[in-house]
Short mmCIF file of C-alpha atoms and ligand atoms in Angstrom, two decimals:
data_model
loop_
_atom_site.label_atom_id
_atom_site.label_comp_id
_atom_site.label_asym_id
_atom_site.label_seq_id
_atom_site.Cartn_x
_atom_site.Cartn_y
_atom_site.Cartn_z
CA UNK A 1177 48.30 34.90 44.55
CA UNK A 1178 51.24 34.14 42.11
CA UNK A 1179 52.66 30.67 42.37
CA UNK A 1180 56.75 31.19 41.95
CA UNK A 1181 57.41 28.57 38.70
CA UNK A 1182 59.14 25.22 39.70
CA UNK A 1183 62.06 24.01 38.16
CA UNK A 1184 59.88 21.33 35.60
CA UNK A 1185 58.25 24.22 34.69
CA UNK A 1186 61.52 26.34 34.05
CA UNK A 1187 63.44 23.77 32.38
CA UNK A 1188 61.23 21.50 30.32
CA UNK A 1189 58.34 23.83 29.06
CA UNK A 1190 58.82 27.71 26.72
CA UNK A 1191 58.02 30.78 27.49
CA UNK A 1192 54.49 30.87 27.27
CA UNK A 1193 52.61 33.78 28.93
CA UNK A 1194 51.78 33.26 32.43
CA UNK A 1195 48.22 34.87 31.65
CA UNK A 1196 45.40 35.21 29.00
CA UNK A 1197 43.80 38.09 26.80
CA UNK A 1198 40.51 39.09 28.25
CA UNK A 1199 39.99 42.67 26.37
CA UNK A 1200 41.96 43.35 22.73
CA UNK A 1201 42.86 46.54 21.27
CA UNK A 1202 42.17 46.98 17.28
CA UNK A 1203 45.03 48.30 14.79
CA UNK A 1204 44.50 49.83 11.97
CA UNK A 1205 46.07 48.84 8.63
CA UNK A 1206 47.77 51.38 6.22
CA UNK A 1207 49.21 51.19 2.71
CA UNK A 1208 52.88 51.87 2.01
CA UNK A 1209 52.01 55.17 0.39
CA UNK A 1210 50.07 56.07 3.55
CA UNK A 1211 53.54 55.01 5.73
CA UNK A 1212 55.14 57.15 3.61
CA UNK A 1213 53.26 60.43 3.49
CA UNK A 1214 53.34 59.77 7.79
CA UNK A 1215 56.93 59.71 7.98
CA UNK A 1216 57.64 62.49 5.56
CA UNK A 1217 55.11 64.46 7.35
CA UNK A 1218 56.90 63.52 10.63
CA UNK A 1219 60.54 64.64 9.88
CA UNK A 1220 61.58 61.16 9.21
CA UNK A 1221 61.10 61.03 13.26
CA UNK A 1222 59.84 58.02 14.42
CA UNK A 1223 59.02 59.79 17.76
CA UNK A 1224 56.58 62.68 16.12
CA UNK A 1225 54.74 59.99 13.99
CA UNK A 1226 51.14 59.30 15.01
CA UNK A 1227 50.16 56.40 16.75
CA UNK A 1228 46.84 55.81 14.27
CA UNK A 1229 49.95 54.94 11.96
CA UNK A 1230 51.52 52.44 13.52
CA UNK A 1231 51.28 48.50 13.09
CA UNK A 1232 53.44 46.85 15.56
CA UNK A 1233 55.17 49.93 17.83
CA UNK A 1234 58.22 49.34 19.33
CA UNK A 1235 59.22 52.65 19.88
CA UNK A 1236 59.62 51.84 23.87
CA UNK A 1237 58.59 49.72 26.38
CA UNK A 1238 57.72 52.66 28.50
CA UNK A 1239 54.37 53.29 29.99
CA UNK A 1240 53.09 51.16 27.08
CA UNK A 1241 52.78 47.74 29.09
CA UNK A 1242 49.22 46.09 29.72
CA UNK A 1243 47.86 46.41 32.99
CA UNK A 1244 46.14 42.91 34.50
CA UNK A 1245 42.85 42.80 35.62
CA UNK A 1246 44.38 43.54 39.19
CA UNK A 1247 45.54 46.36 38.35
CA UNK A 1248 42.59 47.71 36.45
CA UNK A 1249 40.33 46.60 39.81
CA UNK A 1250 42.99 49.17 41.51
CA UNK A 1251 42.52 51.68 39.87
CA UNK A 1252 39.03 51.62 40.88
CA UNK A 1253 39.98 51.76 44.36
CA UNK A 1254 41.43 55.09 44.13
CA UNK A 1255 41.52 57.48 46.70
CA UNK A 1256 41.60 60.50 45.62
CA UNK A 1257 41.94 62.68 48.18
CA UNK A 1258 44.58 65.59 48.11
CA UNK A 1259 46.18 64.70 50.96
CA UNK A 1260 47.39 61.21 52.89
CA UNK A 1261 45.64 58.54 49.80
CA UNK A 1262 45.16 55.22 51.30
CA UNK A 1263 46.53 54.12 47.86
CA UNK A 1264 49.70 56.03 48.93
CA UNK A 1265 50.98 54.34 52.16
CA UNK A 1266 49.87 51.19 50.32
CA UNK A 1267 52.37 52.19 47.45
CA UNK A 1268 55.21 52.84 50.45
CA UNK A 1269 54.47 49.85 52.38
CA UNK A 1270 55.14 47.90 49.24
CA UNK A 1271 58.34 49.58 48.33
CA UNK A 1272 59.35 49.24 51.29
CA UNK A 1273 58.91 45.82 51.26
CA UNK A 1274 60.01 44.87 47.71
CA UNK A 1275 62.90 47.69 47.57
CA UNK A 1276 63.90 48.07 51.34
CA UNK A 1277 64.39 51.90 51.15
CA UNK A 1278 63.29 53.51 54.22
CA UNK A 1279 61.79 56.70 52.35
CA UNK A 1280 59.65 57.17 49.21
CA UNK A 1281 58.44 60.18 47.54
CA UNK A 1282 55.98 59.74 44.68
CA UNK A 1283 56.86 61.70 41.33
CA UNK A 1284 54.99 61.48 38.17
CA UNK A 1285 57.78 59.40 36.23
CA UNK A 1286 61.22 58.58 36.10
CA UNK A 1287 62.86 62.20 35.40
CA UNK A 1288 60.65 63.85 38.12
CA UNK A 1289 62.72 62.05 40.66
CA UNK A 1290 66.07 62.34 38.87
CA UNK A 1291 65.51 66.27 39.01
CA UNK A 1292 64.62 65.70 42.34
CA UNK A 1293 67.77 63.84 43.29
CA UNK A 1294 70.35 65.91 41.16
CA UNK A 1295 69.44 69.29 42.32
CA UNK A 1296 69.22 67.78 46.02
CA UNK A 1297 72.77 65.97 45.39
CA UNK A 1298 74.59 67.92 42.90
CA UNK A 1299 77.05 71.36 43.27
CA UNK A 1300 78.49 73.20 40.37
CA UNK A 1301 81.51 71.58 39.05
CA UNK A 1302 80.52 67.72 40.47
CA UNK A 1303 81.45 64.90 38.55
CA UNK A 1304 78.78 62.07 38.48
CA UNK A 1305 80.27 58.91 37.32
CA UNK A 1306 77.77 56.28 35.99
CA UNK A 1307 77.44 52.83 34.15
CA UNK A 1308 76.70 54.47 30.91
CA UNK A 1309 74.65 57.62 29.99
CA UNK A 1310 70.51 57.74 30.00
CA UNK A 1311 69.57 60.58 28.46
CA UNK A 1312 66.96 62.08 31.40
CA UNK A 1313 69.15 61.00 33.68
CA UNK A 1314 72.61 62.63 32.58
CA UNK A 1315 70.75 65.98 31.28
CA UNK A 1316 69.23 66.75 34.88
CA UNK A 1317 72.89 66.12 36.37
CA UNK A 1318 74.20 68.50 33.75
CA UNK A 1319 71.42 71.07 34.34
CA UNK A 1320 72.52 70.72 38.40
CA UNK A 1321 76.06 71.84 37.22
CA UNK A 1322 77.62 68.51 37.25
CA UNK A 1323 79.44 66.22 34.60
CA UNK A 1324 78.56 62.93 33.57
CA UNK A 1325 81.60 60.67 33.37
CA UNK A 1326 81.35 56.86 32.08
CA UNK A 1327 82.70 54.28 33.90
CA UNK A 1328 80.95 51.30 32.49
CA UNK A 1329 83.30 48.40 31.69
CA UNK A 1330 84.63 48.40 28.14
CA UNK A 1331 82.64 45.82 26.96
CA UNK A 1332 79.66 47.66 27.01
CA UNK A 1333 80.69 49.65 24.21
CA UNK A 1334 81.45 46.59 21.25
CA UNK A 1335 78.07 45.48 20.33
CA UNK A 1336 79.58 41.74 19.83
CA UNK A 1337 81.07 41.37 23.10
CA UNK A 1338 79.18 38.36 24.48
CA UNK A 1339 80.22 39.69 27.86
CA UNK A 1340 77.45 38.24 30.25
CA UNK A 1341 77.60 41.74 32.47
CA UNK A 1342 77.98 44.77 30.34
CA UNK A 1343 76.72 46.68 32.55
CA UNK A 1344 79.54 46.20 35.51
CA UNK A 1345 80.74 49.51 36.47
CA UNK A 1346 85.08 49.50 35.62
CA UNK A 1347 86.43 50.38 39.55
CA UNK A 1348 89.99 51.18 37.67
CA UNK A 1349 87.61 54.03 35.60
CA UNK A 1350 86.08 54.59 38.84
CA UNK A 1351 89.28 55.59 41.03
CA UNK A 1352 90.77 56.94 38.44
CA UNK A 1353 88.09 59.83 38.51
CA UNK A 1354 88.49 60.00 42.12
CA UNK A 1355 92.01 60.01 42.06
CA UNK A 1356 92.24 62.98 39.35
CA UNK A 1357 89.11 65.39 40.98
CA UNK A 1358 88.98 64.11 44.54
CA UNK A 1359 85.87 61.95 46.38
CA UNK A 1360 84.75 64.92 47.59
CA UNK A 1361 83.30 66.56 44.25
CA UNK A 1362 81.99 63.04 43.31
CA UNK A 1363 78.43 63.58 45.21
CA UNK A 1364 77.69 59.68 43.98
CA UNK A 1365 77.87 57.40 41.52
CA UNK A 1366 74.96 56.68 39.33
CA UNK A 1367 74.55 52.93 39.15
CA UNK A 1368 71.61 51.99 36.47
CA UNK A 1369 70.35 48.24 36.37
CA UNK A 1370 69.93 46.69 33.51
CA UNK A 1371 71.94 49.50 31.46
CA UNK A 1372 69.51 50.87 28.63
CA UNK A 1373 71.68 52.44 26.33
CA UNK A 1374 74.25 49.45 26.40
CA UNK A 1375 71.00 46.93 24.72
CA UNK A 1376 69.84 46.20 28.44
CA UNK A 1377 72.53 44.81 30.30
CA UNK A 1378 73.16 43.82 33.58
CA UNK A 1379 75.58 44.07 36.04
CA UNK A 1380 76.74 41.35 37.98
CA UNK A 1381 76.51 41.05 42.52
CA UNK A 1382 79.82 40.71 42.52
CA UNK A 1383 80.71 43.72 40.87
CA UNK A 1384 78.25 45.63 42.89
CA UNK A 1385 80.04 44.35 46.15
CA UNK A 1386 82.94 45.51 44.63
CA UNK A 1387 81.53 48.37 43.85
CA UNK A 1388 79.97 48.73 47.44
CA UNK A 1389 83.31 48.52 49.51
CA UNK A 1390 85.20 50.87 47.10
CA UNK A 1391 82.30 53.16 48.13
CA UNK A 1392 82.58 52.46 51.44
CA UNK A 1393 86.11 53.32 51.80
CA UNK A 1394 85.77 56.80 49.95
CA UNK A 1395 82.39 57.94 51.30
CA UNK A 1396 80.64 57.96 48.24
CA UNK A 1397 76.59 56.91 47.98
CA UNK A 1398 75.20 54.41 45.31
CA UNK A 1399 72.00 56.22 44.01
CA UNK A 1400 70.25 52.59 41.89
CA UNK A 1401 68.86 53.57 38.71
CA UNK A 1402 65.59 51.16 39.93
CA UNK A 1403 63.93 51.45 36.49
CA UNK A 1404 65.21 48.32 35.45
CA UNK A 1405 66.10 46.33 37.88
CA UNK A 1406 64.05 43.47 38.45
CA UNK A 1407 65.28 42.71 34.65
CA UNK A 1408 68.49 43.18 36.04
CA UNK A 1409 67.88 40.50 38.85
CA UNK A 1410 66.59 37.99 36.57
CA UNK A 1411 69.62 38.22 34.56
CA UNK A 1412 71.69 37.67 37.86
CA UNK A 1413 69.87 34.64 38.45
CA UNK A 1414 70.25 33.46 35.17
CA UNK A 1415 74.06 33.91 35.11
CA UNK A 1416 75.47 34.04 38.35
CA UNK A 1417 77.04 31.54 40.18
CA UNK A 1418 74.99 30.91 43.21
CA UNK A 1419 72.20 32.89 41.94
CA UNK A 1420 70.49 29.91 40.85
CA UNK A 1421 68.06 29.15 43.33
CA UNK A 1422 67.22 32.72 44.89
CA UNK A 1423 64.12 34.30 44.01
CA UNK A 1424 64.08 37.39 41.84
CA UNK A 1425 62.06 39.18 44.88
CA UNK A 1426 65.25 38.56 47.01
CA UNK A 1427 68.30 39.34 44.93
CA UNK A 1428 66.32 42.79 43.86
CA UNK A 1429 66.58 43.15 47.72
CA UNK A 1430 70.15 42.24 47.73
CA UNK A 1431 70.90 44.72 44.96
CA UNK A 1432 68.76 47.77 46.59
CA UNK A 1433 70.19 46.61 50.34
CA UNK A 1434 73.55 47.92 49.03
CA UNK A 1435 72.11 51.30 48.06
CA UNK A 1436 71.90 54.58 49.39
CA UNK A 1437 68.78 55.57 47.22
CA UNK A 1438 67.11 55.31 43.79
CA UNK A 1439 65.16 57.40 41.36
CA UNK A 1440 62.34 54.51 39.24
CA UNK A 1441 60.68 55.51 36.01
CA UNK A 1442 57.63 52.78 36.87
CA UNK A 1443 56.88 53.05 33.19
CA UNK A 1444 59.00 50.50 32.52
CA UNK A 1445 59.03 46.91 34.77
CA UNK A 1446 56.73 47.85 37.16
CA UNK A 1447 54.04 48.05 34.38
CA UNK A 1448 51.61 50.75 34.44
CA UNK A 1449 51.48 53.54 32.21
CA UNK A 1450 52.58 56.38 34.27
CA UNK A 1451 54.60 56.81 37.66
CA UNK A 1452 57.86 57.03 39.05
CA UNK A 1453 59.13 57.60 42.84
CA UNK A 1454 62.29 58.78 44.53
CA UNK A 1455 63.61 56.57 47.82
CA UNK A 1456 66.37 56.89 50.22
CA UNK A 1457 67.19 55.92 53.49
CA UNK A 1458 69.16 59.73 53.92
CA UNK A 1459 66.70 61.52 56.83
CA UNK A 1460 67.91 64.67 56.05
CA UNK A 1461 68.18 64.33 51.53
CA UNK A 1462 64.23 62.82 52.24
CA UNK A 1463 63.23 66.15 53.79
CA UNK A 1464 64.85 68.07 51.19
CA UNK A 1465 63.47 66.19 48.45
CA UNK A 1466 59.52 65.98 50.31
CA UNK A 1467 60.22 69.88 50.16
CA UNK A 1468 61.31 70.18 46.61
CA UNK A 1469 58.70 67.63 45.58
CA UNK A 1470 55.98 69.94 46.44
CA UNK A 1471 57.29 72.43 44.06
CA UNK A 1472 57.83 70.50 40.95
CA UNK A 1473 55.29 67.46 41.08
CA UNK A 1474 52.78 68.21 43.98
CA UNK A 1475 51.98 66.95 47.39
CA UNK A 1476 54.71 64.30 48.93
CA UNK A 1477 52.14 62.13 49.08
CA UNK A 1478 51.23 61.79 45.23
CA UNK A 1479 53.96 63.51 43.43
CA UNK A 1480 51.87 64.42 40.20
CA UNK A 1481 49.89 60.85 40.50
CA UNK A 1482 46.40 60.31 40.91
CA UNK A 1483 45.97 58.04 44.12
CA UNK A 1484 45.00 55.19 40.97
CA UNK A 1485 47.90 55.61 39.49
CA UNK A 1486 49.76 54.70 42.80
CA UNK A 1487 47.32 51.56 43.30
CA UNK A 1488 48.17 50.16 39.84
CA UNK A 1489 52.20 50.61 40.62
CA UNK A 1490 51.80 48.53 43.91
CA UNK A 1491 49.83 45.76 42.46
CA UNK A 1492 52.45 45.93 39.64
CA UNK A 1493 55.39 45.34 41.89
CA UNK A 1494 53.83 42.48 43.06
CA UNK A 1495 53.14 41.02 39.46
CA UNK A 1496 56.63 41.93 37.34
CA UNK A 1497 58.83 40.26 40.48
CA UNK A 1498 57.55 36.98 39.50
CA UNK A 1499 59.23 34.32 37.96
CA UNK A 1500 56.75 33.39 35.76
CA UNK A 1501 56.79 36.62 34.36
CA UNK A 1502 60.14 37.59 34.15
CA UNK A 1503 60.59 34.35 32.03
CA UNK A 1504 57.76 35.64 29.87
CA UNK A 1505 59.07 38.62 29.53
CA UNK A 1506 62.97 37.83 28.77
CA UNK A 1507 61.04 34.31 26.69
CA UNK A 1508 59.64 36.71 23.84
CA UNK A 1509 62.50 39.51 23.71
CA UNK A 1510 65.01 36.30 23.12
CA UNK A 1511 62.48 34.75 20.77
CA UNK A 1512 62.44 37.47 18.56
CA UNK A 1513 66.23 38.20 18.76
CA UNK A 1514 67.25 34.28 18.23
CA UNK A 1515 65.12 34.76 14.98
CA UNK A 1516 66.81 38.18 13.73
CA UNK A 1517 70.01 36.32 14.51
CA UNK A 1518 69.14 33.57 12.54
CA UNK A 1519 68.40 35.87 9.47
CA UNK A 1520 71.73 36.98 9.46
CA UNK A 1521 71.00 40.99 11.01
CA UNK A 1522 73.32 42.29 13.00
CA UNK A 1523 72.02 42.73 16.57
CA UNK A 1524 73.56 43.69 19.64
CA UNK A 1525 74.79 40.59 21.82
CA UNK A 1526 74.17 38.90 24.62
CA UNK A 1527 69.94 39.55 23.69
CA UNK A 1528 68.93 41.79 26.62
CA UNK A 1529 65.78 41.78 28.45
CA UNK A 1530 63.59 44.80 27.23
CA UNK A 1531 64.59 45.38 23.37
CA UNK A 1532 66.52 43.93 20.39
CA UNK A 1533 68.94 46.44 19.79
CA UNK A 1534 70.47 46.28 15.57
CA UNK A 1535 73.61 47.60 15.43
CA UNK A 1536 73.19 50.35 12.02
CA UNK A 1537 76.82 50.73 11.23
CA UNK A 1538 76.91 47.47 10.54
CA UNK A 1539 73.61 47.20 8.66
CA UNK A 1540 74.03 50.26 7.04
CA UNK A 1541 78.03 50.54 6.65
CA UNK A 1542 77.82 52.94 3.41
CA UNK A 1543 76.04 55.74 5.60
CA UNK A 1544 78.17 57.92 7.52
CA UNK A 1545 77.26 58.11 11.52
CA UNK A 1546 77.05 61.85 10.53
CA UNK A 1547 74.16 61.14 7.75
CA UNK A 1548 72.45 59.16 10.54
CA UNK A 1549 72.15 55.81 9.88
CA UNK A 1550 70.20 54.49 13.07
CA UNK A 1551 67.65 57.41 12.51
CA UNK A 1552 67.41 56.17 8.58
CA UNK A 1553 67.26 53.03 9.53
CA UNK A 1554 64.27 53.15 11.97
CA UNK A 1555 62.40 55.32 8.87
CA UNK A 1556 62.70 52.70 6.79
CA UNK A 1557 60.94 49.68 9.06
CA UNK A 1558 58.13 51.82 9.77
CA UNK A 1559 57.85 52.75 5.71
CA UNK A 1560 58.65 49.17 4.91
CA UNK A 1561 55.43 47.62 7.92
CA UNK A 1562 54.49 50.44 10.19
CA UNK A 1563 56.60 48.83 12.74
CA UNK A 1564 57.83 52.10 15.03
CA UNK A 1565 60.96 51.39 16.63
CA UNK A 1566 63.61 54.26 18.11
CA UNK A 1567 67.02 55.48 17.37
CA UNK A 1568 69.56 55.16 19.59
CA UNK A 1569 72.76 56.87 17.94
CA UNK A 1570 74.27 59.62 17.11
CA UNK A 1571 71.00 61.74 17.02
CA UNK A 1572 69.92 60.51 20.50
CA UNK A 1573 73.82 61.02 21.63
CA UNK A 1574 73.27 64.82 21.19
CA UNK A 1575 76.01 67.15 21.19
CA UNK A 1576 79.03 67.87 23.48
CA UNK A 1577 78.58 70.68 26.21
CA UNK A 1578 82.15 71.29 25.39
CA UNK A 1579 82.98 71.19 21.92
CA UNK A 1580 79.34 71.25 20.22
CA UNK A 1581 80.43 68.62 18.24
CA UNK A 1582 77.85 65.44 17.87
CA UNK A 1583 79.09 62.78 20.59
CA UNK A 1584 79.86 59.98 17.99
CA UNK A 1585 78.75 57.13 20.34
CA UNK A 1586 81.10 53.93 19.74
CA UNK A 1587 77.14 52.38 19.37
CA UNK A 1588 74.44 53.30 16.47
CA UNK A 1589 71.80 51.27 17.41
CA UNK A 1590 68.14 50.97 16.33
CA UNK A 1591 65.98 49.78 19.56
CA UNK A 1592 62.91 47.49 18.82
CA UNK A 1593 61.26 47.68 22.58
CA UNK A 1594 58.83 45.19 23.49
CA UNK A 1595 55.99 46.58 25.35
CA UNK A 1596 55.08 44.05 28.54
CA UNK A 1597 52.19 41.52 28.45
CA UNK A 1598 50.99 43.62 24.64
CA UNK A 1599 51.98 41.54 21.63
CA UNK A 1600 51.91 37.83 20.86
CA UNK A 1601 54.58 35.76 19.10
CA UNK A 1602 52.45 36.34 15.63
CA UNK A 1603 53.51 40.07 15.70
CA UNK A 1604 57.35 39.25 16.39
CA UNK A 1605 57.49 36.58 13.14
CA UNK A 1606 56.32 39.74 11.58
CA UNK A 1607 59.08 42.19 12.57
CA UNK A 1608 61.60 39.57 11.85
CA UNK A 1609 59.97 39.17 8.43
CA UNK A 1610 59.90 43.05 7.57
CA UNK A 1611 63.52 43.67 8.77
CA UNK A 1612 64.70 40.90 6.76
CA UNK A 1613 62.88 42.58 3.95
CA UNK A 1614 64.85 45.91 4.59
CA UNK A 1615 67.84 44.51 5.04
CA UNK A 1616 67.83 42.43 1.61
CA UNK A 1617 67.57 45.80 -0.43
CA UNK A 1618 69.90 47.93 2.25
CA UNK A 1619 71.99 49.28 -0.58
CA UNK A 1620 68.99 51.32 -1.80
CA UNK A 1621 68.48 53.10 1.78
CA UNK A 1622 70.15 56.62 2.23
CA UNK A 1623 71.51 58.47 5.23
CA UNK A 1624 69.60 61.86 6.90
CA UNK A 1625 70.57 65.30 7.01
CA UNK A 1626 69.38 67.24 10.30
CA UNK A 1627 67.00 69.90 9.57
CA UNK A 1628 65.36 71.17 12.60
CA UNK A 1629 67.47 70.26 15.95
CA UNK A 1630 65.57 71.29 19.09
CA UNK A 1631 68.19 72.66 22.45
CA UNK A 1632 67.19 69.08 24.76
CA UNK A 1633 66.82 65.95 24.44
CA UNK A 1634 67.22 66.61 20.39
CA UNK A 1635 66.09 62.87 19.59
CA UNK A 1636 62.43 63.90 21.07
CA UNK A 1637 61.47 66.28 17.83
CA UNK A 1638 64.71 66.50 15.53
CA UNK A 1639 63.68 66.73 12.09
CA UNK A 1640 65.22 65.40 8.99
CA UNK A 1641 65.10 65.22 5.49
CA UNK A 1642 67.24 62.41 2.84
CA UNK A 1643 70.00 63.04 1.67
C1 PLP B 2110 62.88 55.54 30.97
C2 PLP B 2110 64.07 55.64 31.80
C3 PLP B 2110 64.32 56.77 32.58
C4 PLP B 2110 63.44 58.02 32.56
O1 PLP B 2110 62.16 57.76 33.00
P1 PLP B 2110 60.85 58.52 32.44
O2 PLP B 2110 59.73 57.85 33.16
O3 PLP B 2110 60.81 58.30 30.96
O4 PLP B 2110 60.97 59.96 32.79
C5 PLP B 2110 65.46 56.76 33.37
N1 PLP B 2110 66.29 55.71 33.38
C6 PLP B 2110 66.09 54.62 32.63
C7 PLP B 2110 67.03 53.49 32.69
C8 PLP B 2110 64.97 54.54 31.80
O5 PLP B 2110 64.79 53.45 31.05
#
C-alpha cells in the first residue's frame, strides 16, 4: 500500500509531501485590533483563546493532524458495539505487530493510560526517574505518591548543545538515585522517545542498551513513553551508526523489544484526533490495569473510544511508520527552523521533529523568567499574525511540591508545533516572516504578571495581565 522511499528518492529530491489535498478547511482573517481584544479577553493565554481567532495554530501537534482518506473510510467501518468491536482486535493485532507488546488496553488519550500505569505501578514515597518531565505524565506519578526525578543527560538542558541525542537518559544520574533510595522504591524508570519538553529529542540505541542491562541487573522495568517514538526512530536512523539502512518499522520494534510496557497519547504520531492505549507484556499489571480501565475510561475493549476512533489509530500506524512520511514530516519542521535560523532567532538546536522550539531568555533577555517571558512571548505572535503557538517555561514548569516556589526550568521556550499532513510551506514563510517582525521591535514587548493560577496543570487556564 505504501512504497518504503528508495535511496534516489531520499538523497536527490526535498521533502515534498508524500500525498495531495483532496478536501480544504477555510480560515478566517482578523485585524490586529481583533487579535488584540482575543488575547486580552483570554488572559494573555494562548491556550483559552478561540480557535475562530487563529491564523496559522501551532499551539500543538496533538490530535490536530489530518486524517487520509484511509482513515476517514475507517471510520466508517466502525463497530460500535459495547462490547468485543471488530475495530478493536484490529487495533491490537496491529500494535502488536508494529509495537510487539503482548497486551493493549485502549484509553481515550495519552494521560488515561499514564493514570492507569502510575496508580497500577506506583507506592507512596517511589521515586520515578525519567528522561525529562511531561507534564501529564509526572503529575499522575505525583498524584500516585511518587517523585519525579530527572535523569536526562545534561545536554538536554542548554538549548545550544548540538548534542545529536538529548534525550539519552545519564546512567551515572540513574545509579546514583538507586544508590541513595534503593532499586526497590524505584517501581521503573520512565523512558519518553523523542523527549518533548527538551525541543523533541531523541535518544540514541545505544544508550537504551545501556540503559537496558543496567535495568537488567537491578530489576527495574522500562515503561516507553510511545507517544513519540516513531519520531524518535527516524532520528535513530538518521544519526546512528548502523542505523542507516533499517526501516523505521523495525528499529521502533527494536526500541519497544527492550521494554517492559508503554503508555501512547495517539494524538500525536499516530495521527488521529483522539486515542491513546496502555501495553505491557506484565500478565498480572494487564489484569490490574483491564480492571482499573473499566473504572476510569470504560470497557477494556474501547477505553473511552468509539470503535472509529480505534479504526482510524490502526490505519494510522500503518501510515506515520513510513519513510516517506517521516521525511515529510521532519522535511517541513527543519524547513521552517533552517529559515528562523537564518533570520538570526534564537531557536533550540539540533531542530527536532515535531516543533521549533525559541529559546525566550534569549529573545527576550530584559524580562525576568519570573515576569514570564515565554508566556509574553507567545502573546505577542498571535497579536502580531494570529499565529497560536504554546509556552513552555516557567508557567508550564509549575510550582515545587516542596518549596511552592516556581520551578525555574534551565529552558524558557516558546513551542511552534506543526500539526501532521495540515499546513503547506506557504504558511511556514509566514511564521518565519511574523516572528522576524516581533523580534525586530523586541525591546517594546513586556513581561506578565500571574493573575489567576489554577491548582494543575497551571499552563492549561493561568491568567495574566502586563506588567
Ligand atoms: C501529549 C503527550 C502526553 C499526554 O497525552 P494526552 O493525549 O495529551 O493526554 C504524554 N507524553 C508525551 C510525550 C506527550 O507529547
Amino acid at each position: 500500500m505504501f512504497r518504503l522511499m528508495n535511496e534516489h528518492t531520499t538523497k536527490h529530491h526535498s521533502w515534498a509531501e508524500p500525498y495531495k489535498i483532496k478536501m480544504v478547511e477555510l480560515l478566517r482573517m482578523t485585524t490586529r485590533e481583533e487579535r488584540l481584544a482575543a488575547i486580552r479577553e483570554a488572559g494573555y493565554n494562548t491556550f483559552l483563546t478561540r480557535s475562530r481567532d487563529v491564523y496559522i495554530d501551532l499551539l500543538t501537534d496533538s490530535g490536530t493532524s489530518a486524517m487520509s482518506d484511509r482513515q476517514w473510510a475507517g471510520m466508517m467501518m466502525g463497530d460500535e458495539a459495547y462490547s468485543g468491536s471488530e475495530n478493536f482486535y484490529h487495533l491490537e493485532s496491529v500494535v502488536q505487530e508494529y509495537y510487539g507488546y503482548k497486551y493493549l488496553v485502549p484509553t481515550h488519550q495519552g494521560r488515561g493510560a499514564e493514570h492507569l500505569m502510575s496508580q497500577i505501578l506506583i507506592q507512596e514515597g517511589d521515586h520515578v526517574p525519567g528522561n525529562m518531565y511531561f507534564t501529564t505524565t509526572r503529575l499522575h506519578q505525583e498524584l500516585a505518591g511518587g517523585k519525579f526525578v530527572d535523569v536526562i543527560v545534561d545536554e538536554a538542558h542548554d538549548p545550544a548543545s548540538e548534542f545529536p541525542f538529548k534525550g539519552n537518559v545519564d546512567l551515572a544520574k540513574l545509579d546514583a538515585l538507586v544508590q541513595d533510595v534503593g532499586a526497590d522504591r524505584v517501581p521503573y524508570i520512565s523512558l519518553e522517545g523523542n523527549v518533548n519538553m527538551a525541543g523533541g529529542q531523541p535518544f540514541s540505541m545505544a544508550n537504551l542498551r545501556e540503559l537496558r542491562a543496567y535495568c537488567d541487573k537491578h530489576d527495574i522495568p522500562i515503561m516507553l513513553d510511545a507517544t513519540r517514538t516513531i519520531e524518535n526512530a527516524w532520528f535513530i536512523r538518521e544519526r546512528e551508526e548502523g542505523y542507516a539502512s533499517k526501516s523505521v518499522r523495525e528499529i521502533l520494534r527494536e526500541i519497544c523489544d527492550m521494554t517492559d510496557g508503554c503508555t501512547m497519547s495517539a494524538k500525536k504520531d499516530l495521527l488521529v484526533n483522539i486515542g491513546g492505549f496502555f501495553c505491557c507484556n506484565d500478565d498480572e499489571v494487564f489484569r490490574k490495569a483491564q480492571n482499573l480501565v473499566v473504572v476510569y475510561e470504560g470497557l477494556h475493549t474501547y477505553g473511552g473510544l468509539a470503535g472509529r476512533d480505534m479504526e482510524a489509530m490502526a490505519q494510522g500506524i500503518l501510515e506515520a511508520t513510513t519513510e516517506e512520511h517521516m521525511a515529510a514530516r521532519v522535511g517541513q519542521v527543519r524547513y521552517l527552523g533552517r529559515k528562523l535560523e537564518a533570520a538570526g532567532i534564537p531557536i533550540v538546536k539540533p531542530i527536532g521533529s515535531h516543533a521549533i522550539f525559541i529559546d525566550a531568555r534569549q529573545f527576550l533577555p530584559h524580562i525576568d523568567q519570573d515576569d514570564y517571558p515565554a508566556q509574553a512571548l507567545a502573546a505577542e505572535l498571535f497579536i502580531e499574525a494570529g499565529i497560536r503557538t504554546m509556552e513552555r517555561g516557567n508557567v508550564s514548569a509549575g510550582r515545587s511540591p516542596v518549596t511552592g516556589e516556581n520551578r525555574h526550568p534551565k529552558l524558557e521556550l516558546v513551542r511552534l508545533t506543526i500539526p501532521r499532513r495540515v499546513y503547506t510551506q506557504a504558511h511556514m514563510d509566514v511564521v518565519v516572516e511574523a516572528v522576524t517582525d516581533v523580534y525586530a521591535r523586541r525591546d517594546e514587548i513586556r513581561g506578565l504578571k500571574m493573575v489567576y493560577e489554577p491548582e494543575y496543570l497551571r499552563f492549561f487556564q493561568a491568567r495574566f495581565e502586563p506588567l
